[in-house]
Amino acid sequence: MASLVEYKGLKAGYHCGYCDSTEGKASCGMWAHSMTVRDYQDLIDRGWRRSGKYVYKPVMNQTCCPQYTIRCHPLEFQPSKSHKKVLKKMLKFLVKGEVSKGNCEDDPMDSAMEDAVAGDFALINKLDIKCDLKTLSDDLKESLESEEKKKEKSSKKEDSKESINSQAIEEKLGSGEPSHSIKVHTVPKPGKGADLSKPPCRKAKEIRKERKRLKLRQQNPDGAFKSFQAQSQTPSLFPSKTKSNQPKSLEGLIFESLPEDASHKLEVRLVPVSFEDPEFKSSFNQSFSLYVKYQMTIHQDLPDECGKTEFTRFLCSSPLEAENPPNGPECGYGSFHQQYWLDGKIIAVGVIDILPHCVSSVYLYYDPDYSFLSLGVYSALREIAFARQLHDQASQLCYYYMGFYIHSCAKMKYKGQYRPSDLLCPETYVWVPIEQCLSSLENSKYCRFNQDPEAVDEGRSKEPDRLQVFYKKAIMPYGVYKKQQKDPSEDATVQQYASLVGQACSERMLLFRN
């Protein structure tokens, strides 16, 4: 099934949940009736993100709080000291039932509501969706079948087809010159958190070892490494000591075996987001009750703001078509709920998308009674470990996408603590290590991270006439469709859509036209 989208255009001047600006938000969006995981992977690599079936892209040089797509490298990830504390805290609770003493403040991961929930979700509910999905699906299926028959008949004539004239068009939203990166390091302002541009803290023991290694290398370049390695090895008479000195891996900290008399039992279940799935269906009511409790307690939502309709539309409806290719992970690709069951009840749910190159975090809701377990941080570490596990099954899946990094919002800067990580350049759509971006972000909310002034968006729309349109039950190139239209404003809308999704997606996805 091809991706089928209905472009809604630019929405500007609405409430921002980050800075509380009443009309500072600006984004472009589209309603996705269906979407392949390949197309969504390409879209998030161009700065898009989904909320239910609504897929949106912030207008970075206009919006009050620029949102940069951030991804972590799970294969190189090493938990920090604070991450290890969270994992050990969970272990102590499971084994002995220990609860952290003192005031339990929400983790940054927990306290910040994701972008679409506040302002955007209110906007989504008002959208005028111009086509019925069931009727549309039948029409599309019929159209695709007829297309296949046409392809079979004309396969021998393909070489003689006239090529479409290329037309290089790149449309930028808004006005203003891009803010180029400035290579000046500035110390974070008080209360803004740790200086993420500096390397993480290291133990004194590690620093001493490094100094000794360098000294030996200077004295004896050829045999320095072997000499140091020999000195570092513990005699075989003390194997247990060697083992205890080895730092535990992320998996070792998460999956440490529990004694039989452990106080609690935690189980994490991966459930496809589908009402046809028996496990998803049977746990729906409990999951929904947890969502309501979370939204009302943590985000102070009113009961009518977090009803069953809102929950279903926001977290249980996904445009992604489930796929199970032979070279993919065992669970397949698509949208899932990662449910955290403690002693037989759900205490947290992580909503994730599993895509060809990444695990993409969508949302997390949890039982506020268990805030002392830092479930936001704990779930992120579990999702990083899960991405590693999926990489073993599908080697191309090697990233963990954490949504948007918002440097101007103190509560959203925590995502930069999961290293190594990259930010997406909003102009050329290349990934840049976060360390190279931070000093520029201290000087300007909006930044172009790509340091090459000559670099352009390689995936930009170059041939808009090749864009695919779904019109009156038929699939056709935009070049054919526009000859039938008289409204000049429609061309500007389609060109804007093409510039935002890029050439590849514009040729694969079907743009619904009424």
Short mmCIF file of C-alpha atoms in Angstrom, two decimals:
data_model
loop_
_atom_site.label_atom_id
_atom_site.label_comp_id
_atom_site.label_asym_id
_atom_site.label_seq_id
_atom_site.Cartn_x
_atom_site.Cartn_y
_atom_site.Cartn_z
CA MET A 1 0.00 0.00 0.00
CA ALA A 2 1.36 3.40 -0.96
CA SER A 3 1.46 6.31 1.46
CA LEU A 4 -1.58 8.57 1.06
CA VAL A 5 -1.45 12.09 2.52
CA GLU A 6 -3.61 15.20 2.60
CA TYR A 7 -1.50 18.34 2.92
CA LYS A 8 -2.93 20.95 5.31
CA GLY A 9 -0.36 23.70 4.73
CA LEU A 10 1.10 26.29 7.09
CA LYS A 11 -0.47 26.89 10.51
CA ALA A 12 1.02 29.87 12.32
CA GLY A 13 0.23 31.99 15.35
CA TYR A 14 -0.97 29.37 17.82
CA HIS A 15 -0.09 28.46 21.41
CA CYS A 16 3.34 27.00 22.25
CA GLY A 17 3.52 24.50 25.10
CA TYR A 18 7.22 25.18 25.67
CA CYS A 19 7.50 28.94 26.17
CA ASP A 20 3.75 29.48 26.73
CA SER A 21 3.63 32.00 23.90
CA THR A 22 0.01 32.48 22.85
CA GLU A 23 0.74 32.82 19.15
CA GLY A 24 4.41 32.02 18.55
CA LYS A 25 4.08 28.54 17.06
CA ALA A 26 4.44 27.88 13.32
CA SER A 27 4.40 24.53 11.54
CA CYS A 28 3.31 22.81 8.35
CA GLY A 29 1.33 19.60 8.51
CA MET A 30 -0.46 16.86 6.65
CA TRP A 31 -2.96 14.18 7.51
CA ALA A 32 -1.55 10.72 6.74
CA HIS A 33 -4.32 8.27 5.85
CA SER A 34 -1.67 5.60 5.44
CA MET A 35 2.12 5.64 5.36
CA THR A 36 4.90 3.16 4.72
CA VAL A 37 7.69 2.91 7.28
CA ARG A 38 10.19 3.77 4.54
CA ASP A 39 8.43 7.06 3.78
CA TYR A 40 8.13 7.98 7.46
CA GLN A 41 11.82 7.22 8.00
CA ASP A 42 12.68 9.60 5.16
CA LEU A 43 10.31 12.25 6.52
CA ILE A 44 11.74 12.27 10.05
CA ASP A 45 15.17 12.58 8.44
CA ARG A 46 13.82 15.85 7.01
CA GLY A 47 12.53 17.17 10.36
CA TRP A 48 8.96 15.80 10.34
CA ARG A 49 7.28 14.10 13.30
CA ARG A 50 3.90 12.47 13.86
CA SER A 51 1.15 12.89 16.44
CA GLY A 52 -1.37 10.15 15.79
CA LYS A 53 -2.00 10.36 12.05
CA TYR A 54 -1.09 14.04 11.85
CA VAL A 55 2.47 14.55 10.57
CA TYR A 56 3.98 18.00 11.09
CA LYS A 57 7.18 19.94 10.51
CA PRO A 58 8.04 23.10 12.50
CA VAL A 59 8.87 26.17 10.42
CA MET A 60 12.25 26.52 12.05
CA ASN A 61 13.10 30.13 11.20
CA GLN A 62 9.64 31.37 12.23
CA THR A 63 8.52 29.35 15.24
CA CYS A 64 9.19 30.70 18.73
CA CYS A 65 10.95 27.53 19.94
CA PRO A 66 12.90 25.83 17.11
CA GLN A 67 12.70 22.05 17.40
CA TYR A 68 15.69 20.10 16.12
CA THR A 69 15.38 16.39 15.39
CA ILE A 70 17.81 14.49 17.64
CA ARG A 71 19.10 10.94 17.36
CA CYS A 72 21.31 8.90 19.67
CA HIS A 73 23.83 6.22 18.68
CA PRO A 74 22.80 3.22 20.82
CA LEU A 75 25.77 1.05 19.77
CA GLU A 76 28.27 3.56 21.20
CA PHE A 77 26.07 4.72 24.10
CA GLN A 78 27.53 4.47 27.62
CA PRO A 79 25.24 5.21 30.58
CA SER A 80 26.31 8.19 32.67
CA LYS A 81 26.62 8.18 36.44
CA SER A 82 23.09 9.57 36.81
CA HIS A 83 21.73 6.95 34.38
CA LYS A 84 23.32 4.19 36.44
CA LYS A 85 21.74 5.61 39.59
CA VAL A 86 18.31 5.34 38.01
CA LEU A 87 18.92 1.72 36.98
CA LYS A 88 20.27 0.79 40.44
CA LYS A 89 17.30 2.53 42.06
CA MET A 90 14.93 0.34 40.02
CA LEU A 91 16.92 -2.78 40.93
CA LYS A 92 16.78 -1.99 44.65
CA PHE A 93 13.04 -1.42 44.42
CA LEU A 94 12.47 -4.72 42.62
CA VAL A 95 14.71 -6.74 44.97
CA LYS A 96 13.99 -5.21 48.37
CA GLY A 97 11.06 -2.88 47.76
CA GLU A 98 13.24 0.12 48.67
CA VAL A 99 11.75 3.52 47.91
CA SER A 100 14.02 6.56 47.51
CA LYS A 101 13.86 8.88 50.52
CA GLY A 102 13.36 12.64 50.26
CA ASN A 103 11.37 14.67 47.76
CA CYS A 104 10.89 12.89 44.45
CA GLU A 105 11.00 15.48 41.72
CA ASP A 106 9.94 14.64 38.18
CA ASP A 107 12.78 13.91 35.79
CA PRO A 108 13.16 16.28 32.86
CA MET A 109 12.14 13.38 30.63
CA ASP A 110 8.87 13.12 32.52
CA SER A 111 7.91 16.72 33.07
CA ALA A 112 8.00 18.11 29.54
CA MET A 113 4.96 17.51 27.39
CA GLU A 114 5.84 16.66 23.80
CA ASP A 115 5.10 19.16 21.08
CA ALA A 116 1.79 18.03 19.65
CA VAL A 117 -0.04 17.39 22.88
CA ALA A 118 -0.97 20.91 23.90
CA GLY A 119 -1.22 23.40 21.04
CA ASP A 120 -0.93 21.06 18.08
CA PHE A 121 -3.44 18.47 19.28
CA ALA A 122 -6.12 21.14 19.70
CA LEU A 123 -5.35 22.14 16.13
CA ILE A 124 -5.52 18.54 14.86
CA ASN A 125 -9.04 18.08 16.25
CA LYS A 126 -10.23 21.06 14.17
CA LEU A 127 -8.78 19.82 10.87
CA ASP A 128 -11.18 19.46 7.97
CA ILE A 129 -10.30 16.04 6.57
CA LYS A 130 -11.75 16.03 3.10
CA CYS A 131 -11.96 12.32 2.37
CA ASP A 132 -13.35 9.22 4.03
CA LEU A 133 -10.61 6.68 4.73
CA LYS A 134 -12.61 3.53 3.97
CA THR A 135 -13.91 4.84 0.65
CA LEU A 136 -10.48 6.21 -0.13
CA SER A 137 -8.77 2.89 0.62
CA ASP A 138 -11.13 1.07 -1.75
CA ASP A 139 -10.58 3.69 -4.45
CA LEU A 140 -6.82 3.54 -3.98
CA LYS A 141 -6.76 -0.27 -4.09
CA GLU A 142 -8.79 -0.23 -7.31
CA SER A 143 -6.49 2.41 -8.78
CA LEU A 144 -3.31 0.53 -7.82
CA GLU A 145 -4.63 -2.70 -9.37
CA SER A 146 -5.39 -0.91 -12.63
CA GLU A 147 -1.92 0.68 -12.52
CA GLU A 148 -0.32 -2.77 -12.17
CA LYS A 149 -2.23 -4.05 -15.20
CA LYS A 150 -1.14 -1.02 -17.22
CA LYS A 151 2.50 -1.59 -16.20
CA GLU A 152 2.36 -5.20 -17.39
CA LYS A 153 1.01 -4.16 -20.78
CA SER A 154 3.41 -1.28 -21.26
CA SER A 155 6.57 -2.85 -19.82
CA LYS A 156 8.00 -3.30 -23.32
CA LYS A 157 7.32 0.32 -24.19
CA GLU A 158 8.96 1.89 -21.14
CA ASP A 159 12.15 2.78 -22.93
CA SER A 160 10.29 4.89 -25.47
CA LYS A 161 8.45 7.04 -22.92
CA GLU A 162 9.18 10.73 -23.02
CA SER A 163 11.17 11.97 -20.06
CA ILE A 164 9.68 14.79 -18.02
CA ASN A 165 11.57 18.05 -18.26
CA SER A 166 13.42 18.73 -15.06
CA GLN A 167 12.57 21.90 -13.20
CA ALA A 168 14.71 22.89 -10.21
CA ILE A 169 12.47 24.51 -7.65
CA GLU A 170 13.34 25.02 -4.03
CA GLU A 171 10.83 26.92 -1.93
CA LYS A 172 11.68 28.27 1.51
CA LEU A 173 9.05 29.12 4.10
CA GLY A 174 9.11 32.56 5.66
CA SER A 175 11.80 35.17 5.29
CA GLY A 176 15.03 36.18 6.91
CA GLU A 177 18.64 35.19 6.53
CA PRO A 178 19.78 31.90 8.12
CA SER A 179 21.83 32.22 11.25
CA HIS A 180 25.22 30.62 10.64
CA SER A 181 27.07 28.76 13.37
CA ILE A 182 29.57 30.77 15.39
CA LYS A 183 32.62 28.95 16.72
CA VAL A 184 32.64 30.68 20.09
CA HIS A 185 32.21 28.67 23.25
CA THR A 186 29.98 30.24 25.86
CA VAL A 187 29.40 28.98 29.38
CA PRO A 188 25.74 28.10 30.06
CA LYS A 189 23.77 30.66 31.99
CA PRO A 190 23.01 29.86 35.65
CA GLY A 191 20.13 27.42 36.01
CA LYS A 192 20.42 26.24 32.38
CA GLY A 193 22.02 22.90 33.28
CA ALA A 194 25.37 21.24 32.64
CA ASP A 195 27.78 22.50 29.98
CA LEU A 196 27.12 19.84 27.35
CA SER A 197 29.90 21.10 25.09
CA LYS A 198 32.47 19.76 27.55
CA PRO A 199 33.38 16.05 27.77
CA PRO A 200 31.61 14.07 30.53
CA CYS A 201 33.30 13.72 33.90
CA ARG A 202 35.76 10.85 34.31
CA LYS A 203 36.92 8.97 37.36
CA ALA A 204 40.35 9.83 38.78
CA LYS A 205 41.41 6.20 38.35
CA GLU A 206 40.70 6.36 34.59
CA ILE A 207 42.65 9.63 34.26
CA ARG A 208 45.67 8.12 36.08
CA LYS A 209 45.60 5.09 33.76
CA GLU A 210 45.47 7.36 30.72
CA ARG A 211 48.46 9.39 31.97
CA LYS A 212 50.44 6.21 32.61
CA ARG A 213 49.62 4.90 29.13
CA LEU A 214 50.82 8.16 27.52
CA LYS A 215 54.04 8.15 29.59
CA LEU A 216 54.85 4.57 28.59
CA ARG A 217 54.13 5.34 24.96
CA GLN A 218 56.62 8.24 25.04
CA GLN A 219 59.31 6.11 26.69
CA ASN A 220 58.82 3.03 24.52
CA PRO A 221 56.54 3.61 21.52
CA ASP A 222 56.72 0.00 20.26
CA GLY A 223 56.11 -1.91 23.46
CA ALA A 224 54.17 0.61 25.48
CA PHE A 225 50.75 -0.90 24.89
CA LYS A 226 51.81 -4.48 25.64
CA SER A 227 53.65 -3.34 28.77
CA PHE A 228 50.70 -1.40 30.07
CA GLN A 229 48.31 -4.21 29.20
CA ALA A 230 50.46 -6.71 31.11
CA GLN A 231 50.62 -4.42 34.16
CA SER A 232 46.86 -3.90 34.04
CA GLN A 233 46.05 -7.63 34.07
CA THR A 234 45.08 -9.12 37.40
CA PRO A 235 46.72 -12.47 38.30
CA SER A 236 44.53 -15.48 37.55
CA LEU A 237 44.39 -16.30 41.29
CA PHE A 238 41.82 -13.50 41.68
CA PRO A 239 39.30 -13.90 38.86
CA SER A 240 36.41 -12.50 40.90
CA LYS A 241 38.27 -9.21 41.47
CA THR A 242 38.89 -8.79 37.74
CA LYS A 243 35.23 -9.32 37.08
CA SER A 244 34.13 -6.83 39.70
CA ASN A 245 36.44 -4.14 38.28
CA GLN A 246 34.83 -4.43 34.83
CA PRO A 247 32.18 -1.70 34.32
CA LYS A 248 28.76 -3.21 33.70
CA SER A 249 27.17 -2.74 30.32
CA LEU A 250 23.77 -1.12 29.89
CA GLU A 251 22.24 -4.57 29.44
CA GLY A 252 24.06 -5.85 32.52
CA LEU A 253 22.51 -3.09 34.62
CA ILE A 254 19.01 -3.51 33.18
CA PHE A 255 18.74 -7.28 32.99
CA GLU A 256 20.50 -8.24 36.22
CA SER A 257 18.96 -11.45 37.53
CA LEU A 258 16.68 -11.10 40.56
CA PRO A 259 16.54 -13.47 43.56
CA GLU A 260 13.55 -15.77 43.87
CA ASP A 261 12.27 -13.84 46.88
CA ALA A 262 12.37 -10.44 45.10
CA SER A 263 9.74 -7.99 46.36
CA HIS A 264 8.46 -7.06 42.91
CA LYS A 265 8.37 -8.37 39.36
CA LEU A 266 8.74 -6.08 36.32
CA GLU A 267 7.87 -7.27 32.83
CA VAL A 268 8.12 -5.23 29.62
CA ARG A 269 5.79 -6.28 26.82
CA LEU A 270 5.89 -5.09 23.20
CA VAL A 271 2.35 -4.80 21.84
CA PRO A 272 1.44 -3.76 18.26
CA VAL A 273 -0.83 -0.72 18.06
CA SER A 274 -3.82 -2.48 16.55
CA PHE A 275 -7.30 -3.24 17.83
CA GLU A 276 -7.01 -6.51 15.94
CA ASP A 277 -4.22 -7.57 18.29
CA PRO A 278 -5.75 -9.47 21.26
CA GLU A 279 -3.15 -8.27 23.78
CA PHE A 280 -3.55 -4.62 22.76
CA LYS A 281 -7.33 -4.96 22.91
CA SER A 282 -7.40 -6.69 26.32
CA SER A 283 -5.09 -4.09 27.93
CA PHE A 284 -6.72 -1.04 26.31
CA ASN A 285 -8.94 0.01 29.23
CA GLN A 286 -6.13 -0.29 31.79
CA SER A 287 -3.77 1.62 29.49
CA PHE A 288 -6.37 4.35 28.93
CA SER A 289 -7.01 4.75 32.68
CA LEU A 290 -3.28 5.16 33.22
CA TYR A 291 -3.14 7.83 30.49
CA VAL A 292 -5.97 9.82 32.11
CA LYS A 293 -4.29 9.65 35.53
CA TYR A 294 -0.99 10.80 34.04
CA GLN A 295 -2.43 13.69 32.00
CA MET A 296 -4.56 15.01 34.87
CA THR A 297 -1.82 14.70 37.50
CA ILE A 298 1.32 15.67 35.56
CA HIS A 299 -0.13 18.05 32.96
CA GLN A 300 -3.23 19.24 34.85
CA ASP A 301 -5.55 18.30 31.97
CA LEU A 302 -9.30 18.53 32.52
CA PRO A 303 -11.28 15.27 32.16
CA ASP A 304 -12.75 16.32 28.80
CA GLU A 305 -9.24 17.01 27.47
CA CYS A 306 -8.05 13.43 27.93
CA GLY A 307 -11.06 11.34 27.01
CA LYS A 308 -11.08 8.01 25.18
CA THR A 309 -11.43 9.73 21.80
CA GLU A 310 -8.37 11.93 22.39
CA PHE A 311 -6.36 8.97 23.71
CA THR A 312 -7.26 6.78 20.74
CA ARG A 313 -6.61 9.47 18.17
CA PHE A 314 -3.33 10.60 19.70
CA LEU A 315 -1.67 7.35 20.87
CA CYS A 316 -3.62 4.42 19.42
CA SER A 317 -4.04 5.59 15.81
CA SER A 318 -1.02 5.36 13.57
CA PRO A 319 -0.74 5.82 9.80
CA LEU A 320 2.18 3.36 9.66
CA GLU A 321 1.50 0.15 7.79
CA ALA A 322 2.90 -2.87 9.66
CA GLU A 323 5.61 -4.67 7.68
CA ASN A 324 7.49 -7.92 8.31
CA PRO A 325 10.24 -8.20 5.69
CA PRO A 326 12.62 -11.21 5.89
CA ASN A 327 15.61 -8.93 6.59
CA GLY A 328 13.80 -6.94 9.30
CA PRO A 329 13.53 -7.47 13.07
CA GLU A 330 11.43 -10.36 14.42
CA CYS A 331 8.71 -8.00 15.67
CA GLY A 332 8.49 -6.28 12.28
CA TYR A 333 8.15 -2.57 11.56
CA GLY A 334 5.32 -0.29 12.63
CA SER A 335 3.87 1.36 15.74
CA PHE A 336 3.97 -0.29 19.17
CA HIS A 337 3.19 0.22 22.84
CA GLN A 338 5.97 -0.90 25.16
CA GLN A 339 4.05 -1.71 28.34
CA TYR A 340 5.76 -1.84 31.74
CA TRP A 341 3.92 -4.34 33.94
CA LEU A 342 4.72 -4.26 37.67
CA ASP A 343 3.23 -7.10 39.71
CA GLY A 344 0.45 -7.63 37.15
CA LYS A 345 -0.53 -4.00 36.46
CA ILE A 346 0.64 -1.43 33.90
CA ILE A 347 2.65 1.41 35.46
CA ALA A 348 4.05 2.96 32.25
CA VAL A 349 3.60 2.85 28.49
CA GLY A 350 6.22 3.97 25.97
CA VAL A 351 4.75 4.64 22.53
CA ILE A 352 7.37 3.89 19.86
CA ASP A 353 7.72 3.43 16.10
CA ILE A 354 10.09 0.78 14.78
CA LEU A 355 11.43 1.96 11.42
CA PRO A 356 14.05 0.65 8.95
CA HIS A 357 16.90 2.63 10.56
CA CYS A 358 15.72 3.45 14.06
CA VAL A 359 13.50 3.12 17.09
CA SER A 360 11.60 6.42 17.27
CA SER A 361 10.19 7.51 20.63
CA VAL A 362 6.71 9.04 20.33
CA TYR A 363 5.41 9.52 23.89
CA LEU A 364 5.55 8.17 27.44
CA TYR A 365 2.84 8.14 30.09
CA TYR A 366 3.17 6.54 33.52
CA ASP A 367 1.59 6.17 36.95
CA PRO A 368 2.50 9.31 38.98
CA ASP A 369 2.53 7.12 42.14
CA TYR A 370 5.79 5.65 40.82
CA SER A 371 7.53 8.93 40.02
CA PHE A 372 10.24 7.99 42.51
CA LEU A 373 11.47 5.37 40.00
CA SER A 374 12.36 8.05 37.40
CA LEU A 375 10.36 6.15 34.78
CA GLY A 376 11.11 8.72 32.05
CA VAL A 377 14.85 8.12 32.23
CA TYR A 378 14.42 4.39 32.88
CA SER A 379 12.19 3.91 29.82
CA ALA A 380 14.63 5.85 27.60
CA LEU A 381 17.47 3.55 28.70
CA ARG A 382 15.28 0.50 28.05
CA GLU A 383 14.47 1.83 24.57
CA ILE A 384 18.18 2.35 23.82
CA ALA A 385 18.87 -1.24 24.93
CA PHE A 386 15.93 -2.38 22.77
CA ALA A 387 17.39 -0.59 19.73
CA ARG A 388 20.63 -2.52 20.31
CA GLN A 389 18.68 -5.77 20.45
CA LEU A 390 16.90 -4.97 17.17
CA HIS A 391 20.24 -4.09 15.56
CA ASP A 392 21.37 -7.67 16.19
CA GLN A 393 18.39 -8.82 14.11
CA ALA A 394 18.49 -6.08 11.46
CA SER A 395 21.94 -4.47 11.06
CA GLN A 396 20.65 -1.32 9.31
CA LEU A 397 18.59 -0.41 12.40
CA CYS A 398 21.17 1.44 14.47
CA TYR A 399 19.69 4.70 15.84
CA TYR A 400 17.38 5.87 18.60
CA TYR A 401 15.36 8.98 17.71
CA MET A 402 14.26 11.02 20.72
CA GLY A 403 11.95 13.44 18.91
CA PHE A 404 12.88 17.10 19.14
CA TYR A 405 15.71 18.83 21.00
CA ILE A 406 14.73 22.35 22.08
CA HIS A 407 17.74 24.27 23.35
CA SER A 408 15.70 27.34 24.27
CA CYS A 409 13.54 25.26 26.65
CA ALA A 410 15.41 24.19 29.81
CA LYS A 411 13.08 21.21 30.37
CA MET A 412 13.82 19.80 26.91
CA LYS A 413 17.63 20.06 26.98
CA TYR A 414 17.93 16.75 28.87
CA LYS A 415 17.88 14.88 25.54
CA GLY A 416 21.41 16.16 24.88
CA GLN A 417 22.66 14.05 27.82
CA TYR A 418 22.21 10.79 25.88
CA ARG A 419 25.55 10.64 24.05
CA PRO A 420 26.78 10.27 21.39
CA SER A 421 23.98 12.08 19.58
CA ASP A 422 23.41 14.25 16.50
CA LEU A 423 21.15 17.16 15.58
CA LEU A 424 19.60 17.56 12.14
CA CYS A 425 20.61 20.66 10.17
CA PRO A 426 17.33 22.46 9.32
CA GLU A 427 18.60 23.64 5.92
CA THR A 428 20.68 20.82 4.44
CA TYR A 429 19.26 17.88 6.45
CA VAL A 430 22.63 16.39 7.35
CA TRP A 431 23.41 15.11 10.84
CA VAL A 432 25.89 17.06 12.97
CA PRO A 433 27.33 15.91 16.34
CA ILE A 434 25.56 17.82 19.11
CA GLU A 435 28.88 19.03 20.58
CA GLN A 436 29.43 21.08 17.40
CA CYS A 437 25.98 22.69 17.64
CA LEU A 438 25.71 23.83 21.26
CA SER A 439 27.84 26.98 21.16
CA SER A 440 25.86 28.25 18.17
CA LEU A 441 22.56 27.55 19.92
CA GLU A 442 23.70 29.60 22.91
CA ASN A 443 23.93 32.59 20.56
CA SER A 444 20.84 32.03 18.44
CA LYS A 445 17.66 29.95 18.74
CA TYR A 446 17.71 29.16 15.03
CA CYS A 447 20.95 27.81 13.53
CA ARG A 448 22.22 26.20 10.38
CA PHE A 449 24.53 23.46 11.67
CA ASN A 450 26.19 22.56 8.38
CA GLN A 451 29.43 24.59 8.33
CA ASP A 452 29.80 24.36 4.55
CA PRO A 453 28.24 27.57 3.16
CA GLU A 454 28.02 25.98 -0.31
CA ALA A 455 26.11 22.91 0.89
CA VAL A 456 22.47 22.57 -0.16
CA ASP A 457 19.63 20.16 0.52
CA GLU A 458 20.60 17.20 -1.69
CA GLY A 459 17.15 15.63 -1.37
CA ARG A 460 15.24 18.79 -2.35
CA SER A 461 12.44 18.80 -4.88
CA LYS A 462 14.06 19.16 -8.30
CA GLU A 463 11.30 17.84 -10.56
CA PRO A 464 7.91 18.75 -9.04
CA ASP A 465 6.05 17.52 -12.11
CA ARG A 466 7.02 13.97 -11.11
CA LEU A 467 5.19 14.32 -7.79
CA GLN A 468 2.39 11.73 -7.52
CA VAL A 469 -1.22 12.87 -7.14
CA PHE A 470 -4.33 10.86 -6.27
CA TYR A 471 -7.28 12.53 -7.98
CA LYS A 472 -10.73 11.13 -8.84
CA LYS A 473 -9.72 7.53 -8.11
CA ALA A 474 -6.68 7.82 -10.38
CA ILE A 475 -2.92 8.14 -9.79
CA MET A 476 -1.14 10.62 -12.02
CA PRO A 477 2.01 12.80 -12.10
CA TYR A 478 1.49 16.39 -11.00
CA GLY A 479 2.56 17.53 -14.47
CA VAL A 480 -0.56 15.87 -15.90
CA TYR A 481 -2.85 16.92 -13.05
CA LYS A 482 -2.00 20.63 -13.14
CA LYS A 483 -3.07 20.91 -16.79
CA GLN A 484 -6.62 20.20 -15.63
CA GLN A 485 -6.58 22.87 -12.90
CA LYS A 486 -7.24 26.60 -13.15
CA ASP A 487 -6.59 27.71 -9.56
CA PRO A 488 -3.07 29.29 -9.49
CA SER A 489 -2.94 29.15 -5.66
CA GLU A 490 -3.03 25.36 -5.75
CA ASP A 491 0.32 25.24 -7.56
CA ALA A 492 1.96 27.22 -4.73
CA THR A 493 0.52 24.78 -2.15
CA VAL A 494 1.77 21.72 -4.03
CA GLN A 495 5.20 23.29 -4.57
CA GLN A 496 5.43 24.01 -0.83
CA TYR A 497 4.52 20.40 -0.01
CA ALA A 498 7.14 19.11 -2.49
CA SER A 499 9.88 21.32 -1.02
CA LEU A 500 9.16 20.02 2.50
CA VAL A 501 8.90 16.27 1.80
CA GLY A 502 11.73 16.18 -0.77
CA GLN A 503 11.96 14.60 -4.22
CA ALA A 504 12.05 10.93 -3.19
CA CYS A 505 8.96 11.06 -0.95
CA SER A 506 7.05 13.25 -3.42
CA GLU A 507 7.48 10.54 -6.08
CA ARG A 508 6.48 7.67 -3.75
CA MET A 509 3.71 9.18 -1.63
CA LEU A 510 0.31 10.00 -3.09
CA LEU A 511 -0.93 13.55 -2.51
CA PHE A 512 -4.73 13.55 -2.27
CA ARG A 513 -6.39 16.32 -4.26
CA ASN A 514 -10.10 17.09 -3.99
#
